[in-house]
């Protein structure tokens, strides 16, 4: 790569964070021109103001920056087609970093050639979101254990009912579907609560806080003995519909389900039915099969569902953490060391 790295910033990024990358890794030259980027609306806003447009001159300059770069910070417009165009237009491009932890899906959607996938290294922001998503998972599990829908319904009616039993995570068993960075953090936090944790693993390698490992193909066999299910898996061909109608039919009645992975991992139609008949007593959902969630989706009106618009990862510190990760990976690339979070260009995760 040489002794310097020219990086075109193609996603909204503040000057402060651009400067941070250069401070942490002085061999990086950040090509960051704010007039070419959509204004940031909130911390870690990777799309920017949707009303933003470039003039013809600005589009030419934006293309020039991409053509001059060795690497891209983000995806142009968060658009797979624009990513493909950038790679086609710049044969010297060697690295693209995605803002999303599941950036492999965008790389797959770009439909790149085998030569392009070999030439360009793709990395994701996996790990940055582990803490916030693990906290969201705990929020969902606690809301299910304490029967948040009932509390809300009684409050709406100004009803003070007879005392009733609440669940306690300490007395529960939770299945964590996927023990990557997010799932491992969920398991660690649950273990601190005293929860018994079962986790899915293809390789069967021990994970701190996990009392039992099962293969993903065994979900239907194990869900009948758990009180909660946390889905953390990325959206790949292998994970599509993994939490299937058969799995949901086998759950322990009243179980809680939290999804902080990808919506495609769960059969959404079957989930709606399970929520209606009480097999799933409560669900906290941050991701969906189609996003934004269709206003006509029955999930909006189910009283035992909490919906968040794929924003459980967003915290004031997210942008800084991604910048720190990028700077570390830039140093690794320049030094010829293994990079973190490299996308598997076979399964695209």
Short mmCIF file of C-alpha atoms in Angstrom, two decimals:
data_model
loop_
_atom_site.label_atom_id
_atom_site.label_comp_id
_atom_site.label_asym_id
_atom_site.label_seq_id
_atom_site.Cartn_x
_atom_site.Cartn_y
_atom_site.Cartn_z
CA UNK A 1 0.00 0.00 0.00
CA UNK A 2 2.93 2.37 0.48
CA UNK A 3 3.48 4.56 3.52
CA UNK A 4 0.32 6.68 3.25
CA UNK A 5 -3.37 6.02 2.73
CA UNK A 6 -5.70 8.42 0.90
CA UNK A 7 -9.25 8.00 2.17
CA UNK A 8 -12.31 9.49 0.48
CA UNK A 9 -15.03 10.24 3.02
CA UNK A 10 -18.29 9.42 1.21
CA UNK A 11 -20.67 9.29 4.17
CA UNK A 12 -21.65 12.19 6.44
CA UNK A 13 -18.83 12.75 8.91
CA UNK A 14 -17.98 15.77 11.05
CA UNK A 15 -14.65 17.55 10.67
CA UNK A 16 -13.95 16.64 14.29
CA UNK A 17 -14.15 12.91 13.52
CA UNK A 18 -12.13 13.32 10.32
CA UNK A 19 -9.43 14.97 12.39
CA UNK A 20 -9.65 12.19 14.98
CA UNK A 21 -8.84 9.53 12.39
CA UNK A 22 -5.78 11.50 11.23
CA UNK A 23 -4.70 12.07 14.83
CA UNK A 24 -4.94 8.37 15.68
CA UNK A 25 -3.24 7.28 12.44
CA UNK A 26 -1.08 10.13 11.01
CA UNK A 27 -0.35 8.18 7.83
CA UNK A 28 -3.98 8.60 6.74
CA UNK A 29 -5.02 11.54 4.58
CA UNK A 30 -8.76 12.10 4.93
CA UNK A 31 -10.32 13.57 1.77
CA UNK A 32 -13.33 15.13 3.49
CA UNK A 33 -15.14 18.03 1.80
CA UNK A 34 -18.24 18.95 3.74
CA UNK A 35 -20.03 20.68 0.87
CA UNK A 36 -20.09 17.32 -0.95
CA UNK A 37 -21.71 15.46 1.95
CA UNK A 38 -25.32 15.58 3.22
CA UNK A 39 -25.58 17.55 6.47
CA UNK A 40 -25.50 15.42 9.61
CA UNK A 41 -28.85 15.48 11.45
CA UNK A 42 -27.76 13.63 14.59
CA UNK A 43 -24.68 11.73 15.85
CA UNK A 44 -23.71 8.81 13.59
CA UNK A 45 -26.14 9.88 10.85
CA UNK A 46 -24.74 7.84 7.98
CA UNK A 47 -27.37 8.93 5.45
CA UNK A 48 -27.58 12.63 6.22
CA UNK A 49 -30.30 15.07 5.26
CA UNK A 50 -32.46 13.29 2.61
CA UNK A 51 -33.20 16.61 0.87
CA UNK A 52 -29.52 17.17 0.09
CA UNK A 53 -28.48 17.25 -3.58
CA UNK A 54 -25.19 18.03 -5.31
CA UNK A 55 -24.76 20.37 -8.23
CA UNK A 56 -23.22 19.00 -11.41
CA UNK A 57 -19.89 20.52 -10.42
CA UNK A 58 -20.12 18.96 -6.97
CA UNK A 59 -20.92 15.54 -8.48
CA UNK A 60 -17.80 15.80 -10.63
CA UNK A 61 -15.69 16.75 -7.62
CA UNK A 62 -17.18 13.89 -5.56
CA UNK A 63 -16.28 11.45 -8.34
CA UNK A 64 -12.76 12.89 -8.46
CA UNK A 65 -12.25 12.28 -4.74
CA UNK A 66 -13.36 8.67 -5.11
CA UNK A 67 -11.08 8.20 -8.13
CA UNK A 68 -8.07 9.57 -6.16
CA UNK A 69 -8.62 7.37 -3.11
CA UNK A 70 -7.02 4.18 -1.87
CA UNK A 71 -9.94 3.58 0.49
CA UNK A 72 -13.51 4.71 1.15
CA UNK A 73 -14.92 5.72 4.51
CA UNK A 74 -18.49 4.49 4.08
CA UNK A 75 -20.57 3.66 1.02
CA UNK A 76 -21.48 6.46 -1.41
CA UNK A 77 -25.07 7.31 -0.57
CA UNK A 78 -25.28 4.02 1.37
CA UNK A 79 -26.14 2.63 -2.08
CA UNK A 80 -24.79 -0.74 -3.35
CA UNK A 81 -25.07 0.42 -6.97
CA UNK A 82 -22.96 3.50 -6.18
CA UNK A 83 -20.43 1.25 -4.46
CA UNK A 84 -20.12 -0.88 -7.58
CA UNK A 85 -19.67 2.22 -9.73
CA UNK A 86 -16.94 3.54 -7.40
CA UNK A 87 -15.03 0.27 -7.59
CA UNK A 88 -15.36 0.14 -11.37
CA UNK A 89 -14.19 3.75 -11.70
CA UNK A 90 -11.13 3.39 -9.46
CA UNK A 91 -8.86 0.40 -10.15
CA UNK A 92 -6.52 1.50 -7.33
CA UNK A 93 -9.22 1.23 -4.67
CA UNK A 94 -8.19 -1.41 -2.13
CA UNK A 95 -10.42 -0.98 0.92
CA UNK A 96 -14.01 0.01 1.73
CA UNK A 97 -15.25 0.37 5.29
CA UNK A 98 -19.02 0.15 5.90
CA UNK A 99 -20.75 2.00 8.71
CA UNK A 100 -23.09 -0.91 9.45
CA UNK A 101 -22.15 -4.00 11.42
CA UNK A 102 -23.99 -5.98 8.77
CA UNK A 103 -22.30 -4.23 5.86
CA UNK A 104 -21.77 -7.52 4.07
CA UNK A 105 -25.36 -7.35 2.83
CA UNK A 106 -24.60 -4.14 0.91
CA UNK A 107 -21.44 -5.67 -0.54
CA UNK A 108 -23.46 -8.65 -1.75
CA UNK A 109 -26.14 -6.37 -3.22
CA UNK A 110 -23.44 -4.54 -5.22
CA UNK A 111 -23.08 -7.69 -7.36
CA UNK A 112 -19.33 -7.28 -7.77
CA UNK A 113 -17.19 -9.50 -9.94
CA UNK A 114 -14.84 -12.13 -8.52
CA UNK A 115 -11.88 -9.92 -9.48
CA UNK A 116 -13.35 -6.91 -7.65
CA UNK A 117 -14.08 -8.97 -4.55
CA UNK A 118 -10.49 -10.19 -4.62
CA UNK A 119 -9.01 -6.74 -5.17
CA UNK A 120 -10.97 -4.78 -2.55
CA UNK A 121 -11.06 -5.60 1.14
CA UNK A 122 -14.38 -4.81 2.82
CA UNK A 123 -14.67 -4.25 6.55
CA UNK A 124 -17.64 -3.50 8.78
CA UNK A 125 -18.30 -1.64 12.01
CA UNK A 126 -19.08 -4.86 13.89
CA UNK A 127 -18.32 -4.62 17.60
CA UNK A 128 -19.08 -0.91 17.80
CA UNK A 129 -22.75 -1.71 18.35
CA UNK A 130 -22.36 -4.64 20.74
CA UNK A 131 -22.92 -2.68 23.94
CA UNK A 132 -26.01 -0.70 22.86
CA UNK A 133 -27.65 -3.74 21.26
CA UNK A 134 -26.97 -5.91 24.28
CA UNK A 135 -28.63 -3.27 26.47
CA UNK A 136 -31.63 -3.22 24.11
CA UNK A 137 -31.83 -7.01 24.39
CA UNK A 138 -31.89 -6.72 28.18
CA UNK A 139 -34.57 -4.03 27.94
CA UNK A 140 -36.72 -6.36 25.85
CA UNK A 141 -36.20 -9.36 28.11
CA UNK A 142 -36.95 -7.30 31.23
CA UNK A 143 -40.05 -5.79 29.60
CA UNK A 144 -41.27 -9.29 28.83
CA UNK A 145 -40.47 -10.65 32.30
CA UNK A 146 -42.22 -7.72 34.01
CA UNK A 147 -45.17 -7.81 31.56
CA UNK A 148 -44.82 -4.27 30.26
CA UNK A 149 -47.97 -4.52 28.07
CA UNK A 150 -50.11 -5.28 31.12
CA UNK A 151 -48.59 -2.39 33.07
CA UNK A 152 -49.26 -0.02 30.16
CA UNK A 153 -52.82 -1.27 29.71
CA UNK A 154 -53.63 -0.86 33.41
CA UNK A 155 -52.12 2.62 33.43
CA UNK A 156 -54.20 3.63 30.41
CA UNK A 157 -57.37 2.52 32.24
CA UNK A 158 -56.21 4.04 35.57
CA UNK A 159 -56.67 0.56 37.02
CA UNK A 160 -55.03 -0.59 40.26
CA UNK A 161 -55.44 -4.38 40.01
CA UNK A 162 -54.93 -7.13 42.54
CA UNK A 163 -51.25 -7.98 42.94
CA UNK A 164 -49.86 -10.36 40.35
CA UNK A 165 -46.62 -12.23 39.76
CA UNK A 166 -43.77 -10.85 37.69
CA UNK A 167 -40.98 -12.85 36.14
CA UNK A 168 -37.34 -12.51 37.14
CA UNK A 169 -34.40 -12.92 34.78
CA UNK A 170 -32.48 -14.61 37.55
CA UNK A 171 -34.95 -17.49 37.38
CA UNK A 172 -35.13 -17.70 33.59
CA UNK A 173 -33.34 -19.44 30.76
CA UNK A 174 -32.59 -17.39 27.64
CA UNK A 175 -31.53 -18.61 24.22
CA UNK A 176 -29.10 -16.32 22.39
CA UNK A 177 -29.25 -17.07 18.67
CA UNK A 178 -25.79 -16.09 17.47
CA UNK A 179 -22.74 -15.71 19.70
CA UNK A 180 -20.73 -13.14 17.75
CA UNK A 181 -19.78 -9.80 19.28
CA UNK A 182 -23.37 -8.81 20.10
CA UNK A 183 -24.49 -12.24 21.30
CA UNK A 184 -21.42 -12.70 23.48
CA UNK A 185 -22.08 -9.36 25.18
CA UNK A 186 -25.74 -10.32 25.71
CA UNK A 187 -24.61 -13.59 27.29
CA UNK A 188 -22.14 -11.78 29.56
CA UNK A 189 -24.76 -9.36 30.85
CA UNK A 190 -27.37 -12.08 31.33
CA UNK A 191 -24.90 -14.21 33.26
CA UNK A 192 -24.40 -11.26 35.63
CA UNK A 193 -28.17 -11.32 36.26
CA UNK A 194 -27.93 -15.00 37.14
CA UNK A 195 -29.80 -16.06 33.99
CA UNK A 196 -29.04 -19.46 32.51
CA UNK A 197 -27.89 -18.85 28.93
CA UNK A 198 -28.10 -21.25 26.01
CA UNK A 199 -26.35 -20.13 22.83
CA UNK A 200 -26.20 -21.28 19.24
CA UNK A 201 -22.84 -22.07 17.68
CA UNK A 202 -21.78 -23.84 14.52
CA UNK A 203 -18.34 -24.67 15.90
CA UNK A 204 -19.20 -25.45 19.51
CA UNK A 205 -16.48 -23.23 20.97
CA UNK A 206 -17.07 -22.23 24.63
CA UNK A 207 -18.29 -18.67 25.29
CA UNK A 208 -18.12 -16.95 28.68
CA UNK A 209 -21.49 -16.88 30.38
CA UNK A 210 -23.03 -19.56 28.17
CA UNK A 211 -24.03 -22.71 30.04
CA UNK A 212 -25.04 -24.77 27.00
CA UNK A 213 -24.25 -24.67 23.28
CA UNK A 214 -26.55 -25.96 20.56
CA UNK A 215 -26.24 -26.03 16.79
CA UNK A 216 -28.51 -23.57 14.91
CA UNK A 217 -30.28 -26.55 13.32
CA UNK A 218 -31.49 -27.54 16.81
CA UNK A 219 -33.56 -24.44 17.54
CA UNK A 220 -36.91 -26.21 17.41
CA UNK A 221 -35.64 -28.77 19.91
CA UNK A 222 -34.52 -26.22 22.50
CA UNK A 223 -37.03 -23.32 22.37
CA UNK A 224 -39.58 -25.25 24.41
CA UNK A 225 -37.43 -24.90 27.51
CA UNK A 226 -36.45 -21.23 27.34
CA UNK A 227 -38.22 -18.13 28.62
CA UNK A 228 -36.63 -15.71 26.19
CA UNK A 229 -35.00 -15.69 22.76
CA UNK A 230 -32.54 -13.04 21.59
CA UNK A 231 -31.70 -12.99 17.86
CA UNK A 232 -28.38 -11.34 16.98
CA UNK A 233 -27.53 -12.97 13.64
CA UNK A 234 -26.71 -11.08 10.43
CA UNK A 235 -28.88 -11.44 7.34
CA UNK A 236 -27.32 -14.08 5.09
CA UNK A 237 -28.54 -16.90 2.90
CA UNK A 238 -27.73 -19.32 5.72
CA UNK A 239 -29.70 -17.37 8.37
CA UNK A 240 -32.78 -16.44 6.33
CA UNK A 241 -35.89 -17.75 8.08
CA UNK A 242 -33.83 -19.61 10.68
CA UNK A 243 -36.38 -18.71 13.37
CA UNK A 244 -39.06 -20.39 11.29
CA UNK A 245 -42.74 -21.20 11.73
CA UNK A 246 -41.72 -24.62 13.05
CA UNK A 247 -39.41 -23.03 15.62
CA UNK A 248 -42.07 -20.56 16.75
CA UNK A 249 -44.63 -23.37 16.98
CA UNK A 250 -42.36 -25.14 19.47
CA UNK A 251 -41.73 -22.22 21.83
CA UNK A 252 -42.64 -22.24 25.49
CA UNK A 253 -45.98 -20.37 25.70
CA UNK A 254 -45.52 -16.77 26.75
CA UNK A 255 -41.83 -16.56 25.81
CA UNK A 256 -40.22 -13.21 25.02
CA UNK A 257 -38.48 -12.63 21.67
CA UNK A 258 -36.00 -9.83 20.98
CA UNK A 259 -34.50 -9.25 17.53
CA UNK A 260 -31.43 -7.02 17.22
CA UNK A 261 -29.87 -8.94 14.30
CA UNK A 262 -31.68 -8.76 10.99
CA UNK A 263 -35.38 -9.03 10.26
CA UNK A 264 -34.89 -11.74 7.66
CA UNK A 265 -33.72 -14.20 10.33
CA UNK A 266 -37.27 -14.44 11.73
CA UNK A 267 -40.32 -15.59 9.77
CA UNK A 268 -42.30 -12.38 10.30
CA UNK A 269 -45.68 -13.77 9.27
CA UNK A 270 -45.29 -16.69 11.67
CA UNK A 271 -44.17 -14.28 14.40
CA UNK A 272 -47.37 -12.27 14.02
CA UNK A 273 -49.42 -15.43 14.50
CA UNK A 274 -47.34 -16.44 17.52
CA UNK A 275 -47.88 -13.02 19.09
CA UNK A 276 -51.62 -13.21 18.46
CA UNK A 277 -52.06 -16.62 20.07
CA UNK A 278 -49.71 -16.01 22.99
CA UNK A 279 -46.94 -18.43 22.08
CA UNK A 280 -44.78 -15.32 22.06
CA UNK A 281 -45.95 -13.27 25.00
CA UNK A 282 -43.89 -10.19 24.19
CA UNK A 283 -41.54 -9.06 21.43
CA UNK A 284 -39.08 -6.18 21.25
CA UNK A 285 -38.17 -5.66 17.59
CA UNK A 286 -35.55 -3.30 16.23
CA UNK A 287 -35.27 -4.90 12.77
CA UNK A 288 -37.76 -6.12 10.19
CA UNK A 289 -37.91 -8.05 6.93
CA UNK A 290 -38.67 -4.85 5.02
CA UNK A 291 -37.59 -1.46 6.31
CA UNK A 292 -39.16 0.96 6.92
CA UNK A 293 -41.86 -1.28 8.35
CA UNK A 294 -45.02 -1.08 6.23
CA UNK A 295 -47.64 1.13 7.95
CA UNK A 296 -50.13 -1.66 7.19
CA UNK A 297 -48.10 -4.28 9.09
CA UNK A 298 -50.13 -5.90 11.89
CA UNK A 299 -47.08 -5.61 14.14
CA UNK A 300 -47.88 -1.93 14.73
CA UNK A 301 -51.21 -2.73 16.37
CA UNK A 302 -50.29 -5.72 18.50
CA UNK A 303 -50.33 -4.71 22.19
CA UNK A 304 -47.52 -7.12 23.11
CA UNK A 305 -44.93 -5.64 20.73
CA UNK A 306 -42.45 -2.79 21.13
CA UNK A 307 -41.14 -1.46 17.82
CA UNK A 308 -38.01 0.63 17.40
CA UNK A 309 -37.01 1.89 13.92
CA UNK A 310 -33.65 0.10 13.61
CA UNK A 311 -32.05 2.65 15.90
CA UNK A 312 -31.11 0.57 18.95
CA UNK A 313 -27.46 1.03 18.00
CA UNK A 314 -27.54 4.81 17.97
CA UNK A 315 -25.72 6.49 20.84
CA UNK A 316 -23.76 9.76 20.99
CA UNK A 317 -20.52 7.75 20.99
CA UNK A 318 -21.17 5.64 17.88
CA UNK A 319 -19.45 7.94 15.39
CA UNK A 320 -16.33 8.22 17.54
CA UNK A 321 -16.14 4.45 18.01
CA UNK A 322 -16.37 3.86 14.27
CA UNK A 323 -13.66 6.45 13.63
CA UNK A 324 -11.41 4.73 16.19
CA UNK A 325 -12.04 1.35 14.60
CA UNK A 326 -11.28 2.77 11.15
CA UNK A 327 -8.01 4.34 12.32
CA UNK A 328 -6.92 1.05 13.87
CA UNK A 329 -7.71 -0.85 10.68
CA UNK A 330 -5.90 1.75 8.57
CA UNK A 331 -2.77 1.16 10.63
CA UNK A 332 -3.16 -2.58 10.22
CA UNK A 333 -3.52 -2.23 6.45
CA UNK A 334 -0.46 0.00 6.15
CA UNK A 335 1.59 -2.34 8.36
CA UNK A 336 0.49 -5.49 6.54
CA UNK A 337 -1.27 -6.86 9.64
CA UNK A 338 -4.65 -8.67 9.65
CA UNK A 339 -7.57 -6.25 9.63
CA UNK A 340 -10.59 -6.45 11.92
CA UNK A 341 -14.13 -7.24 10.73
CA UNK A 342 -13.21 -8.33 7.20
CA UNK A 343 -16.32 -9.32 5.23
CA UNK A 344 -16.56 -12.96 4.17
CA UNK A 345 -17.21 -12.55 0.44
CA UNK A 346 -18.73 -16.03 0.19
CA UNK A 347 -21.45 -15.70 2.84
CA UNK A 348 -21.20 -11.88 3.04
CA UNK A 349 -21.11 -11.32 6.79
#
